[in-house]
CSV table of C-alpha atoms and ligand atoms in Angstrom, one decimal:
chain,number,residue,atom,x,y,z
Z,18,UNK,CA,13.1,23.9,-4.4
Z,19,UNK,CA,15.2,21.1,-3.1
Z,20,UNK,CA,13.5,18.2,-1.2
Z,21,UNK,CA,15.2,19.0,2.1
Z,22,UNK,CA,12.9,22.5,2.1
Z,23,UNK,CA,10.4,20.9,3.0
Z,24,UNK,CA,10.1,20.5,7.0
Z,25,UNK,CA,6.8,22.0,7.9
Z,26,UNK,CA,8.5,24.6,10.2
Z,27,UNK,CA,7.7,28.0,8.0
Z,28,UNK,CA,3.8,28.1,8.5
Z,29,UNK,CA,2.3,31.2,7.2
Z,30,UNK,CA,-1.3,33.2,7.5
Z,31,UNK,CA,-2.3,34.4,4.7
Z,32,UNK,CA,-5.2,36.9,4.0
Z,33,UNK,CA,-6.7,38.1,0.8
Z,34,UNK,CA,-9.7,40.9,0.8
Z,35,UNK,CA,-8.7,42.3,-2.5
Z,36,UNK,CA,-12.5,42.1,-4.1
Z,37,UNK,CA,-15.5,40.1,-3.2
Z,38,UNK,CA,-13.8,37.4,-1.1
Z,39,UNK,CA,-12.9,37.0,2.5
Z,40,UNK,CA,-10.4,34.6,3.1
Z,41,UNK,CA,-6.9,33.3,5.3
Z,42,UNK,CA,-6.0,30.5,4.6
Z,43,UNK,CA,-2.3,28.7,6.8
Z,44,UNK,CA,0.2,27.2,4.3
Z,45,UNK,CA,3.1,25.1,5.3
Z,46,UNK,CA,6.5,25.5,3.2
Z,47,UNK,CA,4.7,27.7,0.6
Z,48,UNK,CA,2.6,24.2,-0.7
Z,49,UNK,CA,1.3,22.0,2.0
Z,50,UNK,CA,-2.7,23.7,2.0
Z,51,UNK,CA,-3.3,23.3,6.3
Z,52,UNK,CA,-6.6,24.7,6.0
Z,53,UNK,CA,-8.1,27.4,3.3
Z,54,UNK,CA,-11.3,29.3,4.3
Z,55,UNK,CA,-13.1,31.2,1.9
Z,56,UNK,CA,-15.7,33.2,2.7
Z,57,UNK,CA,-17.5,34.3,-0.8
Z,58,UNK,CA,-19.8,37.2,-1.0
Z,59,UNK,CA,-20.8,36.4,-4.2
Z,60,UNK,CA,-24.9,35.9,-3.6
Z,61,UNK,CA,-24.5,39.6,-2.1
Z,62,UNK,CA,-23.2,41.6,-4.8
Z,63,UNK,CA,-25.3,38.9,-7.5
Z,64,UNK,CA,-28.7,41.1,-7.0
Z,65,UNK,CA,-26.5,44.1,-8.7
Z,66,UNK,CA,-25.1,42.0,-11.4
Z,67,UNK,CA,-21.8,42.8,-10.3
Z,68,UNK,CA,-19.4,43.5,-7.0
Z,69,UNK,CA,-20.3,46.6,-5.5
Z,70,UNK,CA,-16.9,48.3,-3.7
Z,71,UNK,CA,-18.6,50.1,-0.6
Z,72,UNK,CA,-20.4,46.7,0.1
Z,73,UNK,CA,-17.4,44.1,-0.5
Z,74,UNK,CA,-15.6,46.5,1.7
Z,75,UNK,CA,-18.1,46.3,5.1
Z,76,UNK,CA,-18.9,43.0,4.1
Z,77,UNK,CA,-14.7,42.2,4.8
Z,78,UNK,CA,-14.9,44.3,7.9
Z,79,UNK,CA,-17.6,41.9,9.1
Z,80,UNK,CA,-15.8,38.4,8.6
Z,81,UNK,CA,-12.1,38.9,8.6
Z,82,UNK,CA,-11.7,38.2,12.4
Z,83,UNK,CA,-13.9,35.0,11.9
Z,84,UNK,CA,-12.2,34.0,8.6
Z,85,UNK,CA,-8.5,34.2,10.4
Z,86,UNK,CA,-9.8,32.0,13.4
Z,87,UNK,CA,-11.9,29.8,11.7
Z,88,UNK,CA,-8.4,28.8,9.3
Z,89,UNK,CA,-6.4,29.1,12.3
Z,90,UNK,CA,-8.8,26.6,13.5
Z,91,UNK,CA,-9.3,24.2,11.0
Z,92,UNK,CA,-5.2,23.8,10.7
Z,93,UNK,CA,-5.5,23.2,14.1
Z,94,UNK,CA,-2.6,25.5,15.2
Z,95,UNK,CA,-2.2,28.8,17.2
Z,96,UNK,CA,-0.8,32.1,16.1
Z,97,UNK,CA,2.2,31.5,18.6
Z,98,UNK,CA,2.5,28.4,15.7
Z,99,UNK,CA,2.7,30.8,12.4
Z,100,UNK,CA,6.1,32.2,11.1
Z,101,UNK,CA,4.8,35.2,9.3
Z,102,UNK,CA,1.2,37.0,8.4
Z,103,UNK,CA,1.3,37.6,4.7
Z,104,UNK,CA,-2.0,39.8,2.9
Z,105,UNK,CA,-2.5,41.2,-0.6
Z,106,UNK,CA,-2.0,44.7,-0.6
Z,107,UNK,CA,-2.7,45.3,-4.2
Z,108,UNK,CA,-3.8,45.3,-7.4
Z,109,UNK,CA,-8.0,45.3,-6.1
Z,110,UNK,CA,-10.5,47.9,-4.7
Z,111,UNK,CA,-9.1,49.9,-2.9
Z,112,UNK,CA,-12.0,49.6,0.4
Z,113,UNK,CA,-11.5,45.7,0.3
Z,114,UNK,CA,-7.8,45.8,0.1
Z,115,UNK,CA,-7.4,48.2,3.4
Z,116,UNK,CA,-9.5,45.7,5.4
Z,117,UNK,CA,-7.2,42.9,5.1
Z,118,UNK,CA,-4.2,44.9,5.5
Z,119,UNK,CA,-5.0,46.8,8.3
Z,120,UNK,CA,-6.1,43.5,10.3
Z,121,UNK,CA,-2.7,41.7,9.0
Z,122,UNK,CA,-1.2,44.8,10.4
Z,123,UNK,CA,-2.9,44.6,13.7
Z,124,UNK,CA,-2.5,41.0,14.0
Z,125,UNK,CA,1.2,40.9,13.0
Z,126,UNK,CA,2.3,43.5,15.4
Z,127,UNK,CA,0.1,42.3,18.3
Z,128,UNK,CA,1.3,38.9,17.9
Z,129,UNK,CA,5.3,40.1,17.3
Z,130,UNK,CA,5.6,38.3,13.7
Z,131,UNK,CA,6.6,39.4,10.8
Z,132,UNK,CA,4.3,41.1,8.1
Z,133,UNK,CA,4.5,40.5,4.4
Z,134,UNK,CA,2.7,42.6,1.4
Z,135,UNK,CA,1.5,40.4,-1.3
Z,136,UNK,CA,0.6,41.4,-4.6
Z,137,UNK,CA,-2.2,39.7,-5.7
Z,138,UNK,CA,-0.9,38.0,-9.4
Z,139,UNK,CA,1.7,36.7,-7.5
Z,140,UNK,CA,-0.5,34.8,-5.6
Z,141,UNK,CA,-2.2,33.7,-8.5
Z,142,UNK,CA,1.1,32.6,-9.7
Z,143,UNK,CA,2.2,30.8,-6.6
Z,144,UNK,CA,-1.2,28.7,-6.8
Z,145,UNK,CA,0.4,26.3,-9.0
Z,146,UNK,CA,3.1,25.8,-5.8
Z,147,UNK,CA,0.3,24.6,-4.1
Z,148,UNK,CA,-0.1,20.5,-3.2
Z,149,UNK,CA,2.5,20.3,-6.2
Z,150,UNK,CA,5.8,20.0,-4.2
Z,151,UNK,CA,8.8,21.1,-5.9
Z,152,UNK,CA,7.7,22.1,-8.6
Z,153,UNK,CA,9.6,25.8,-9.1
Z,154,UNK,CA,10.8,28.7,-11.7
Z,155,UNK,CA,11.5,28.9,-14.6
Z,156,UNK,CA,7.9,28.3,-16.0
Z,157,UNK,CA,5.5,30.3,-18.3
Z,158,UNK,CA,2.2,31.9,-16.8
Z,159,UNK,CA,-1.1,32.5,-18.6
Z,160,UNK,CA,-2.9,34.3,-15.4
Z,161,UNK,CA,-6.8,34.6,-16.8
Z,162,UNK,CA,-8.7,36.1,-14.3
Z,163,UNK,CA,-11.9,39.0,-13.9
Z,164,UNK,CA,-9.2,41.7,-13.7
Z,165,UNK,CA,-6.1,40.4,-15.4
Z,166,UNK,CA,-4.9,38.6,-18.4
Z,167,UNK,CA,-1.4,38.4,-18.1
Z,168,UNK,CA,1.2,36.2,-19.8
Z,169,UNK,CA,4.2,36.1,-17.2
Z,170,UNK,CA,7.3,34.3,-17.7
Z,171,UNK,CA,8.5,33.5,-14.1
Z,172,UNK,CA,12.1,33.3,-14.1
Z,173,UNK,CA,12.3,33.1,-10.1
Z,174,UNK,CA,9.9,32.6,-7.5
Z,175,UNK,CA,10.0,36.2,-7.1
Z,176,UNK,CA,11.5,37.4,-10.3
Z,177,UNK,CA,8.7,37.8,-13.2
Z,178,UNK,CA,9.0,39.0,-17.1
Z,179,UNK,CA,5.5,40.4,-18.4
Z,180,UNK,CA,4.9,39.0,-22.0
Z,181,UNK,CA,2.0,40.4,-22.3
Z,182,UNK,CA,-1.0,42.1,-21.1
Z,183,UNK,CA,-5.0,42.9,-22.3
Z,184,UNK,CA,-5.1,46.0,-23.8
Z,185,UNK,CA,-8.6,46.4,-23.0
Z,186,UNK,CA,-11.2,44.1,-21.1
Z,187,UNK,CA,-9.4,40.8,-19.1
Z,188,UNK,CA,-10.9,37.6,-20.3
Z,189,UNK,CA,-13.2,36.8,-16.9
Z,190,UNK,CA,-14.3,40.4,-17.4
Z,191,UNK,CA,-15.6,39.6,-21.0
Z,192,UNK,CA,-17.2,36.4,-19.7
Z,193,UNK,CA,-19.2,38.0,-17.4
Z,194,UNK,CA,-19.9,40.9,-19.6
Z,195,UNK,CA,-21.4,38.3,-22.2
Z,196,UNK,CA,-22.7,36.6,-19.8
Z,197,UNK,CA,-25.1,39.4,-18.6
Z,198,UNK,CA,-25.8,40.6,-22.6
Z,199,UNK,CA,-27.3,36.3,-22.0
Z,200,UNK,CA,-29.4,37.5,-18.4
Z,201,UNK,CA,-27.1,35.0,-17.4
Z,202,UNK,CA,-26.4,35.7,-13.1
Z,203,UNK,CA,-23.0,37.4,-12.0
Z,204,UNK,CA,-20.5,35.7,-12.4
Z,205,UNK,CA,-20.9,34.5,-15.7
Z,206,UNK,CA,-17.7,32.7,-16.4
Z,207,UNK,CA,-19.3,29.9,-15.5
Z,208,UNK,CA,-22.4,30.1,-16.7
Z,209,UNK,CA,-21.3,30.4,-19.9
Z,210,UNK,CA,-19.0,27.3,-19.4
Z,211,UNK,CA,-22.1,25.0,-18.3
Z,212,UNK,CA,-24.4,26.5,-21.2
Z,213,UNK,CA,-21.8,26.2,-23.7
Z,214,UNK,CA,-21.9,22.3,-23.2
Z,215,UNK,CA,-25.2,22.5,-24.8
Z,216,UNK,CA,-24.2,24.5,-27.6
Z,217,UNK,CA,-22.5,24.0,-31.2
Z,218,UNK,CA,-18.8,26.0,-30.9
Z,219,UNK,CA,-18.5,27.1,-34.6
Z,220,UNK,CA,-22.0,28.0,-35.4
Z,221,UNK,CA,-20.9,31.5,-35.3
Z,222,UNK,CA,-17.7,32.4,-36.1
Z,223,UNK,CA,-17.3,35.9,-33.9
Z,224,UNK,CA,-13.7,37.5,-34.3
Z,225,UNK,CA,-10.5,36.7,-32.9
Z,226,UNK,CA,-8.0,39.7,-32.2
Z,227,UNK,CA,-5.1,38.6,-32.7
Z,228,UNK,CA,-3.0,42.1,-32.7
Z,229,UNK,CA,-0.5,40.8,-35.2
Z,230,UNK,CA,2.7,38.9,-33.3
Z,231,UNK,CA,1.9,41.1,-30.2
Z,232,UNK,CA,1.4,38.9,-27.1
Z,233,UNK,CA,-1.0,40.8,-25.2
Z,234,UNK,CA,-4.8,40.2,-25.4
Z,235,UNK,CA,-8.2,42.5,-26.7
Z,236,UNK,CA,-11.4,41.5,-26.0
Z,237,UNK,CA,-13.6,44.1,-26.1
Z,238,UNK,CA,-13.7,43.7,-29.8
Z,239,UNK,CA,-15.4,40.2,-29.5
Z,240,UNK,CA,-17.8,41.3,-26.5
Z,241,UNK,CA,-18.9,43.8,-28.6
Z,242,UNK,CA,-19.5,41.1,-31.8
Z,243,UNK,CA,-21.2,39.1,-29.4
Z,244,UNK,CA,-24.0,42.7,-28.1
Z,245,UNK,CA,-24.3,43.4,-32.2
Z,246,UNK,CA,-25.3,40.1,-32.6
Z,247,UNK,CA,-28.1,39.6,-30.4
Z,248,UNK,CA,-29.4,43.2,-30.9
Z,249,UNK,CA,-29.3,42.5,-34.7
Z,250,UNK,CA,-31.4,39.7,-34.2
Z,251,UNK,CA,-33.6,41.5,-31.5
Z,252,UNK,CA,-34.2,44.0,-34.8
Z,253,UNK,CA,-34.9,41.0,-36.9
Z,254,UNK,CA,-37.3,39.4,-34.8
Z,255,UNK,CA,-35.2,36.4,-34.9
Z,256,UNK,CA,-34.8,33.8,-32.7
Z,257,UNK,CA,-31.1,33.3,-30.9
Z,258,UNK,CA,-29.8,29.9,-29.3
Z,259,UNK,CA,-28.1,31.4,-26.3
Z,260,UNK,CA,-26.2,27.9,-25.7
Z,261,UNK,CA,-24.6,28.4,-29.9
Z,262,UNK,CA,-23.8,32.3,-28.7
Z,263,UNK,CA,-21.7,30.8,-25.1
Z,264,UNK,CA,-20.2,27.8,-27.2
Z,265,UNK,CA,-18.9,30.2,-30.0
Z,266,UNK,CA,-17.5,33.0,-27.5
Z,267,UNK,CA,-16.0,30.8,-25.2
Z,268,UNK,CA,-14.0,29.0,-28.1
Z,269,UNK,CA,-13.1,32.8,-29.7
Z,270,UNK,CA,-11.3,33.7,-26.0
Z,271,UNK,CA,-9.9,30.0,-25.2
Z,272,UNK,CA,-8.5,29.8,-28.7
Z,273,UNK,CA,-6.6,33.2,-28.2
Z,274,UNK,CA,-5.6,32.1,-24.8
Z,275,UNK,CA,-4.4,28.8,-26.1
Z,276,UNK,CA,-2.8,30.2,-29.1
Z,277,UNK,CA,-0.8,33.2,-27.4
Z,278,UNK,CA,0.1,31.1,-24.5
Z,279,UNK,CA,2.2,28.2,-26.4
Z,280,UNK,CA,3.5,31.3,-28.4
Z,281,UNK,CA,5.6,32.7,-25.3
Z,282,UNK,CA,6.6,29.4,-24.3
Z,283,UNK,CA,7.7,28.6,-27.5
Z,284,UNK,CA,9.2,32.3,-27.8
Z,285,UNK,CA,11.3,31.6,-24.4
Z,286,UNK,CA,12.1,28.1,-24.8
Z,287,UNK,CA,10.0,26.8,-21.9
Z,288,UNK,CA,8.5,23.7,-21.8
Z,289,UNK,CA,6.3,24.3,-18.9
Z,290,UNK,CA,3.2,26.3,-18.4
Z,291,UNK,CA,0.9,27.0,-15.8
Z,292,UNK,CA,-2.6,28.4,-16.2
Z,293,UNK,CA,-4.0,30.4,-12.8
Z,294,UNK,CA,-7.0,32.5,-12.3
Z,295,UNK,CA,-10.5,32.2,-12.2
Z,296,UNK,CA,-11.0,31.8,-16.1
Z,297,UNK,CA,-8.6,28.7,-15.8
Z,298,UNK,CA,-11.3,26.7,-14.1
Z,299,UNK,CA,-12.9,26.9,-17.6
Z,300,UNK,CA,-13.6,23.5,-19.0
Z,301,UNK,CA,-13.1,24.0,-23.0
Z,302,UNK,CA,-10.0,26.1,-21.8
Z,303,UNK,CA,-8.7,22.9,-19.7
Z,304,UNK,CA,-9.5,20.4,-22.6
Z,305,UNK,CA,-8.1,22.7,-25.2
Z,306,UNK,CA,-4.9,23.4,-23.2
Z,307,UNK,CA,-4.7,19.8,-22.5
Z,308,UNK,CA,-4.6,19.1,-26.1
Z,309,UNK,CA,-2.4,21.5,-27.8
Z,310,UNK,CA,-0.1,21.2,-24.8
Z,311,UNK,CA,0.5,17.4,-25.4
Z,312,UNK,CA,1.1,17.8,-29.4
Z,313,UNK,CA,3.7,20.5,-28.3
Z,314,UNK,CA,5.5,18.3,-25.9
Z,315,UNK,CA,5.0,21.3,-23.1
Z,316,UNK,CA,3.9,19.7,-19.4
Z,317,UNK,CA,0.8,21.8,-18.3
Z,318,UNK,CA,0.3,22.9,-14.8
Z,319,UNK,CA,-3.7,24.1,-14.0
Z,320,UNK,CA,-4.1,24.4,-9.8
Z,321,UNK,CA,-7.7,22.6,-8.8
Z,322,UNK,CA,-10.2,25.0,-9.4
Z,323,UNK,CA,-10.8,26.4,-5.3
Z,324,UNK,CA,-7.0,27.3,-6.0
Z,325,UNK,CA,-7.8,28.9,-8.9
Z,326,UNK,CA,-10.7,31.5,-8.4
Z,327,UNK,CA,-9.3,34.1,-5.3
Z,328,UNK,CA,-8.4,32.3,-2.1
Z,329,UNK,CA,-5.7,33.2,0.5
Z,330,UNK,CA,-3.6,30.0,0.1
Z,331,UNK,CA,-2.1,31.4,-3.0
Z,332,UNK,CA,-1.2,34.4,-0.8
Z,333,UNK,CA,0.3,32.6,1.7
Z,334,UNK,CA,2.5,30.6,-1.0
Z,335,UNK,CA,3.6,33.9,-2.6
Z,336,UNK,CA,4.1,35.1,0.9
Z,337,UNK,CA,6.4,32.2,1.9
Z,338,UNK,CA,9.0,33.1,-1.4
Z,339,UNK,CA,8.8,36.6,0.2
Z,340,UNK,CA,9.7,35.3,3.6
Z,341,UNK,CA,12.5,33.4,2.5
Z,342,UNK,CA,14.1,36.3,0.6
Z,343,UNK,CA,13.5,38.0,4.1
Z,344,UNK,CA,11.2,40.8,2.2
Z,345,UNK,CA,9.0,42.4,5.0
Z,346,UNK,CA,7.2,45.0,5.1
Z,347,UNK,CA,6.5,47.6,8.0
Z,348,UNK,CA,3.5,49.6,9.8
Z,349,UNK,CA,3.7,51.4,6.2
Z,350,UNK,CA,2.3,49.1,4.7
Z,351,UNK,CA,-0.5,50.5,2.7
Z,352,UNK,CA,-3.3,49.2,0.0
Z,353,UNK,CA,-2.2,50.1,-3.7
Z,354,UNK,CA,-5.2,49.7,-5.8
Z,355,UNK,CA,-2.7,50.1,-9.6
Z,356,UNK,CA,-0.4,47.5,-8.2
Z,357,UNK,CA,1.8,45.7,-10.6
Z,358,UNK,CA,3.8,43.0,-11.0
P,18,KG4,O1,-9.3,34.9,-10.1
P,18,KG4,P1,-10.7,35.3,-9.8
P,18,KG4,O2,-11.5,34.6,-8.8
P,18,KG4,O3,-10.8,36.8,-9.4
P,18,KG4,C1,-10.0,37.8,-10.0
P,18,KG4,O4,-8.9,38.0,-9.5
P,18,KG4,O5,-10.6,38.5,-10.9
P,18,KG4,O6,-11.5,35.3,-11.2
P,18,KG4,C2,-12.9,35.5,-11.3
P,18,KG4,C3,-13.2,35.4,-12.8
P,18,KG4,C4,-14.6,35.9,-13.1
P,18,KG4,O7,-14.6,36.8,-14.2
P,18,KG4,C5,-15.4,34.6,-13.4
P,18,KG4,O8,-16.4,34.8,-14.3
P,18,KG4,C6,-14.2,33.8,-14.1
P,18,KG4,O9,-13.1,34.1,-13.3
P,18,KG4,N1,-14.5,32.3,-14.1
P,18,KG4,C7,-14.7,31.6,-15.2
P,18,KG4,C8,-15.0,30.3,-14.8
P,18,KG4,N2,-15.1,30.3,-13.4
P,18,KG4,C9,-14.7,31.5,-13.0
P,18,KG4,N3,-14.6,32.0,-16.5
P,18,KG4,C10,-14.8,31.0,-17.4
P,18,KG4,N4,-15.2,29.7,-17.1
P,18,KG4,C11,-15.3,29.4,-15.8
P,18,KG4,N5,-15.6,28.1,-15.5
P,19,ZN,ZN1,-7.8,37.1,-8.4
């Protein structure tokens, strides 16, 4: 994006209900952050060890209006101020997804602006837009998230090639899924990241699936090395170190992710990549990345990590691309649970 873009003047709302958070979030020029609330109902669905759709869902319905004031507030501007309303509309649960939209829908048309449908990875991939002024396409994606684990080579701010894809579990999921073999709470991503700190990384040496030259990820395979491990020593009698199991399952998935990740940029010639998604907040990941990054002479992008995990300021980013190619969407506008990229 050239220099002169940047004027402030295209303000957009954005709102993201696709799973357990509750948040809007007003974006200036699709990277200058106005305000960014997030309303996490992560200690409800913690008691169940995992997010609950029926309750994420009512518990949307209960704080959107407050969310959308309260970022309206904080940015210290008005609706008659915004340029478009922007909302994920897909991939997510389904429950969660309609509450957003249908409020983006209400607002939009009872304030006369313009509506925009977001999907969701695109959001993650516009979080590396944001406070990180023009920086733009073409740049290699590694989006590590609870549902996705994507490898997307973004040829224009709205024009993506999928590398690669998990064939089974995403690599957040298999972090939380270890995490709770550990009685570790939900989520577990980063429990395992602090308890790993205190643990030895190759005192076991659990599998890596590499699925030959493919680019797309498995992890199932190493979550369930890591649940035959403990109950092989449960039968044993013996004694685990829970921080040794976290260190030497985090380094099997970062590895992969690492390993897969300079492999696409190298396979497209790109000397940029960006890292988005809740999983990228992972310290060994960021260290790791930071290291194999610099031998390969590639320039690594990681958002901060509140841009990271789900927040609507990577919505409204996404949204403001979509604005600009004058993509809008109508009172059709519906929540599509399968969405892709
Ligand atoms: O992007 P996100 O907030 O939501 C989805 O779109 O799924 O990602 C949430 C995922 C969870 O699986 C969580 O355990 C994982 O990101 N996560 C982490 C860390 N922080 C969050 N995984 C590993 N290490 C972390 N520090
Ligand atoms: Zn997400």
């Amino acid at each position: 994006m050239e220099g002169d873009d940047f004027t402030g003047d295209i303000r957009i709302l954005g709102i993201e209900t696709s799973c357990d958070e509750t948040a809007a979030a007003i974006v200036a020029d699709g990277c200058f952050v106005l305000s960014n609330v997030i309303f996490s109902q992560i200690d409800v669905h913690r008691v169940f060890g995992g997010v609950v759709p029926e309750i994420a869902a009512r518990n949307h319905v209960g704080k959107i209006d407050r969310v959308v004031q309260m970022a309206l507030d904080e940015a210290g501007i008005g609706l008659a101020d915004i340029s478009a309303v922007a909302v994920t509309h897909g991939p997510g649960l389904v429950g969660a997804l309609l509450v957003g939209v249908n409020f983006a829908k209400g607002l939009a048309f009872g304030a006369n602006l313009p509506l925009i449908g977001v999907n969701h990875l695109e959001g993650h991939i516009a979080s590396v837009y944001l406070e990180n002024a023009g920086f733009s396409p073409p740049f290699m994606t590694l989006i590590a998230s609870g549902g996705h684990s994507h490898l997307v080579y973004v040829k224009d701010f709205t024009e993506f090639e999928i590398l690669g894809k998990t064939v089974d579990d995403a690599a957040g999921e298999a972090f939380d899924k270890v995490a709770r073999s550990l009685n570790l709470p939900y989520p577990g991503g980063v429990e395992i990241d602090r308890l790993a700190k205190a643990g030895c990384a190759k005192s076991i040496n659990f599998p890596r699936s590499r699925l030959g030259d493919s680019l797309n990820f498995s992890f199932s395979g190493l979550k369930s090395a890591v649940l035959n491990f403990l109950n092989s020593a449960k039968m044993k009698g013996e004694d685990i170190s829970p921080a040794n199991i976290a260190a030497s399952f985090q380094e099997a998935v970062v590895e992969i992710l690492v390993e897969k990740s300079l492999r696409a940029c190298n396979l497209k010639d790109c000397g940029r990549l960006a890292v988005v998604g809740g999983v990228a907040c992972n310290s060994r990941l960021r260290a790791l990345l930071a290291e194999k990054c610099a031998e390969a002479g590639i320039a690594l992008h990681i958002p901060k990590p509140v841009y990271c995990t789900d927040n609507a300021a990577m919505i409204a980013a996404a949204g403001f691309h979509r604005f600009k190619s004058g993509d809008f969407a109508d009172s059709s506008l519906n929540a599509v649970p399968g969405l892709r990229i």
